Amino acid sequence: QVQLVESGGGLVQAGESLRLSCAASGRSLSINVMGWYRQAPGKQREFVADMSTSSTTNYVDSVKGRFTISRDNAKNTAYLQMDSLQPEDTALYYCNVVGTYRMNAWSRRNFDSWGQGTQVTVSS
């Protein structure tokens, strides 16, 4: 089991910023992709951003130019810097991490783990 610790959500006014953090822990992790999804009340969960080990990034159109995803590989941690927040960004944000961990001395196992979610609320 790979554990994810997610933090950084809060209540802010429109135009302000927040930075979300997601730290992964486990035995000999090799992380391929770290990303963020969000779900607003009454809506389906949507992709927000992700970053591969090769540093390739992807963003949903609605956050391009405002959000920036980054990784600290030494800490197995992903960040989502959210600038110029707007009320429509209000949602529960989930971290997603995909990779492998050491099962035993001779093999590794794939994982696809999700954080517990952190609430971001933007008031006007």
mmCIF file of C-alpha atoms in Angstrom:
data_model
loop_
_atom_site.group_PDB
_atom_site.id
_atom_site.type_symbol
_atom_site.label_atom_id
_atom_site.label_comp_id
_atom_site.label_asym_id
_atom_site.label_seq_id
_atom_site.Cartn_x
_atom_site.Cartn_y
_atom_site.Cartn_z
ATOM 1 C CA GLN A 1 0.000 0.000 0.000
ATOM 2 C CA VAL A 2 1.259 3.444 -0.984
ATOM 3 C CA GLN A 3 0.233 6.276 1.325
ATOM 4 C CA LEU A 4 -0.488 9.812 0.110
ATOM 5 C CA VAL A 5 -0.578 12.837 2.419
ATOM 6 C CA GLU A 6 -2.368 15.773 0.817
ATOM 7 C CA SER A 7 -2.578 19.307 2.188
ATOM 8 C CA GLY A 8 -2.781 22.993 1.315
ATOM 9 C CA GLY A 9 -6.469 23.611 0.692
ATOM 10 C CA GLY A 10 -8.349 26.469 2.260
ATOM 11 C CA LEU A 11 -10.716 29.394 1.883
ATOM 12 C CA VAL A 12 -9.477 32.369 -0.155
ATOM 13 C CA GLN A 13 -10.870 35.341 -2.039
ATOM 14 C CA ALA A 14 -10.909 35.609 -5.824
ATOM 15 C CA GLY A 15 -7.503 36.582 -7.197
ATOM 16 C CA GLU A 16 -5.540 35.012 -4.347
ATOM 17 C CA SER A 17 -3.274 31.952 -4.453
ATOM 18 C CA LEU A 18 -2.886 28.542 -2.831
ATOM 19 C CA ARG A 19 -0.309 25.762 -3.140
ATOM 20 C CA LEU A 20 -1.382 22.139 -2.750
ATOM 21 C CA SER A 21 1.089 19.437 -1.704
ATOM 22 C CA CYS A 22 0.977 15.657 -2.108
ATOM 23 C CA ALA A 23 3.652 13.469 -0.489
ATOM 24 C CA ALA A 24 3.878 9.754 -1.359
ATOM 25 C CA SER A 25 5.446 7.167 0.933
ATOM 26 C CA GLY A 26 6.186 3.467 0.517
ATOM 27 C CA ARG A 27 8.935 0.924 -0.027
ATOM 28 C CA SER A 28 11.342 1.855 -2.826
ATOM 29 C CA LEU A 29 8.860 3.920 -4.804
ATOM 30 C CA SER A 30 9.364 4.634 -8.477
ATOM 31 C CA ILE A 31 6.823 7.270 -9.484
ATOM 32 C CA ASN A 32 5.903 7.648 -13.147
ATOM 33 C CA VAL A 33 3.094 10.217 -13.013
ATOM 34 C CA MET A 34 1.820 12.616 -10.345
ATOM 35 C CA GLY A 35 -1.346 14.548 -11.008
ATOM 36 C CA TRP A 36 -4.352 16.418 -9.677
ATOM 37 C CA TYR A 37 -8.093 16.013 -10.207
ATOM 38 C CA ARG A 38 -11.018 17.966 -8.777
ATOM 39 C CA GLN A 39 -14.724 17.494 -8.181
ATOM 40 C CA ALA A 40 -17.245 20.247 -7.546
ATOM 41 C CA PRO A 41 -20.708 19.617 -6.031
ATOM 42 C CA GLY A 42 -23.077 18.201 -8.628
ATOM 43 C CA LYS A 43 -20.309 17.687 -11.196
ATOM 44 C CA GLN A 44 -18.161 14.763 -12.311
ATOM 45 C CA ARG A 45 -14.530 14.548 -11.288
ATOM 46 C CA GLU A 46 -12.291 16.218 -13.852
ATOM 47 C CA PHE A 47 -8.613 16.136 -14.711
ATOM 48 C CA VAL A 48 -6.672 19.265 -13.720
ATOM 49 C CA ALA A 49 -2.949 18.679 -14.297
ATOM 50 C CA ASP A 50 -0.222 16.045 -14.254
ATOM 51 C CA MET A 51 3.531 15.647 -14.713
ATOM 52 C CA SER A 52 5.514 12.605 -15.834
ATOM 53 C CA THR A 53 9.031 11.622 -14.782
ATOM 54 C CA SER A 54 10.234 13.128 -18.071
ATOM 55 C CA SER A 55 8.757 16.476 -16.868
ATOM 56 C CA THR A 56 6.043 16.476 -19.531
ATOM 57 C CA THR A 57 3.034 18.398 -18.196
ATOM 58 C CA ASN A 58 -0.648 18.506 -19.115
ATOM 59 C CA TYR A 59 -3.352 20.936 -18.010
ATOM 60 C CA VAL A 60 -7.072 21.255 -18.501
ATOM 61 C CA ASP A 61 -7.786 24.340 -20.632
ATOM 62 C CA SER A 62 -9.587 26.206 -17.853
ATOM 63 C CA VAL A 63 -6.447 26.422 -15.656
ATOM 64 C CA LYS A 64 -3.736 27.005 -18.279
ATOM 65 C CA GLY A 65 -1.692 30.071 -17.423
ATOM 66 C CA ARG A 66 -2.936 30.116 -13.827
ATOM 67 C CA PHE A 67 -1.951 26.732 -12.325
ATOM 68 C CA THR A 68 1.535 25.187 -12.308
ATOM 69 C CA ILE A 69 2.351 21.587 -11.388
ATOM 70 C CA SER A 70 5.815 20.637 -10.123
ATOM 71 C CA ARG A 71 7.608 17.676 -8.528
ATOM 72 C CA ASP A 72 10.333 17.208 -5.940
ATOM 73 C CA ASN A 73 11.580 13.711 -6.770
ATOM 74 C CA ALA A 74 13.846 13.532 -3.698
ATOM 75 C CA LYS A 75 10.777 13.993 -1.472
ATOM 76 C CA ASN A 76 8.325 12.027 -3.666
ATOM 77 C CA THR A 77 6.127 15.107 -3.527
ATOM 78 C CA ALA A 78 3.957 16.909 -6.074
ATOM 79 C CA TYR A 79 2.782 20.501 -5.846
ATOM 80 C CA LEU A 80 0.025 22.460 -7.530
ATOM 81 C CA GLN A 81 0.562 26.221 -7.445
ATOM 82 C CA MET A 82 -2.802 27.885 -8.040
ATOM 83 C CA ASP A 83 -2.726 31.594 -8.872
ATOM 84 C CA SER A 84 -5.548 33.977 -9.776
ATOM 85 C CA LEU A 85 -8.102 31.668 -8.205
ATOM 86 C CA GLN A 86 -11.722 32.154 -9.235
ATOM 87 C CA PRO A 87 -15.003 30.935 -7.709
ATOM 88 C CA GLU A 88 -15.332 28.322 -10.454
ATOM 89 C CA ASP A 89 -12.150 26.684 -9.107
ATOM 90 C CA THR A 90 -14.024 25.744 -5.923
ATOM 91 C CA ALA A 91 -13.851 21.951 -5.581
ATOM 92 C CA LEU A 92 -12.427 19.027 -3.656
ATOM 93 C CA TYR A 93 -8.939 18.436 -5.089
ATOM 94 C CA TYR A 94 -7.470 14.915 -5.240
ATOM 95 C CA CYS A 95 -3.865 13.875 -5.751
ATOM 96 C CA ASN A 96 -3.170 10.852 -7.992
ATOM 97 C CA VAL A 97 0.165 8.984 -8.133
ATOM 98 C CA VAL A 98 1.053 6.129 -10.513
ATOM 99 C CA GLY A 99 4.203 4.023 -10.405
ATOM 100 C CA THR A 100 5.768 0.932 -8.815
ATOM 101 C CA TYR A 101 6.997 -0.136 -5.383
ATOM 102 C CA ARG A 102 9.181 -3.016 -4.221
ATOM 103 C CA MET A 103 7.127 -6.139 -3.450
ATOM 104 C CA ASN A 104 10.130 -8.255 -2.452
ATOM 105 C CA ALA A 105 13.848 -8.503 -3.181
ATOM 106 C CA TRP A 106 13.196 -9.697 -6.754
ATOM 107 C CA SER A 107 10.060 -7.954 -8.009
ATOM 108 C CA ARG A 108 8.073 -4.748 -8.052
ATOM 109 C CA ARG A 109 4.306 -4.049 -8.121
ATOM 110 C CA ASN A 110 2.308 -1.378 -9.949
ATOM 111 C CA PHE A 111 0.181 1.078 -7.987
ATOM 112 C CA ASP A 112 -2.386 3.779 -8.712
ATOM 113 C CA SER A 113 -3.103 5.688 -5.484
ATOM 114 C CA TRP A 114 -5.401 8.573 -4.575
ATOM 115 C CA GLY A 115 -5.249 11.106 -1.779
ATOM 116 C CA GLN A 116 -8.108 11.797 0.609
ATOM 117 C CA GLY A 117 -8.897 15.145 -1.012
ATOM 118 C CA THR A 118 -8.365 18.722 0.148
ATOM 119 C CA GLN A 119 -11.058 21.394 -0.134
ATOM 120 C CA VAL A 120 -10.425 24.601 -2.077
ATOM 121 C CA THR A 121 -13.079 27.287 -1.703
ATOM 122 C CA VAL A 122 -12.848 30.623 -3.527
ATOM 123 C CA SER A 123 -15.197 33.447 -2.582
ATOM 124 C CA SER A 124 -16.040 36.496 -4.672
#
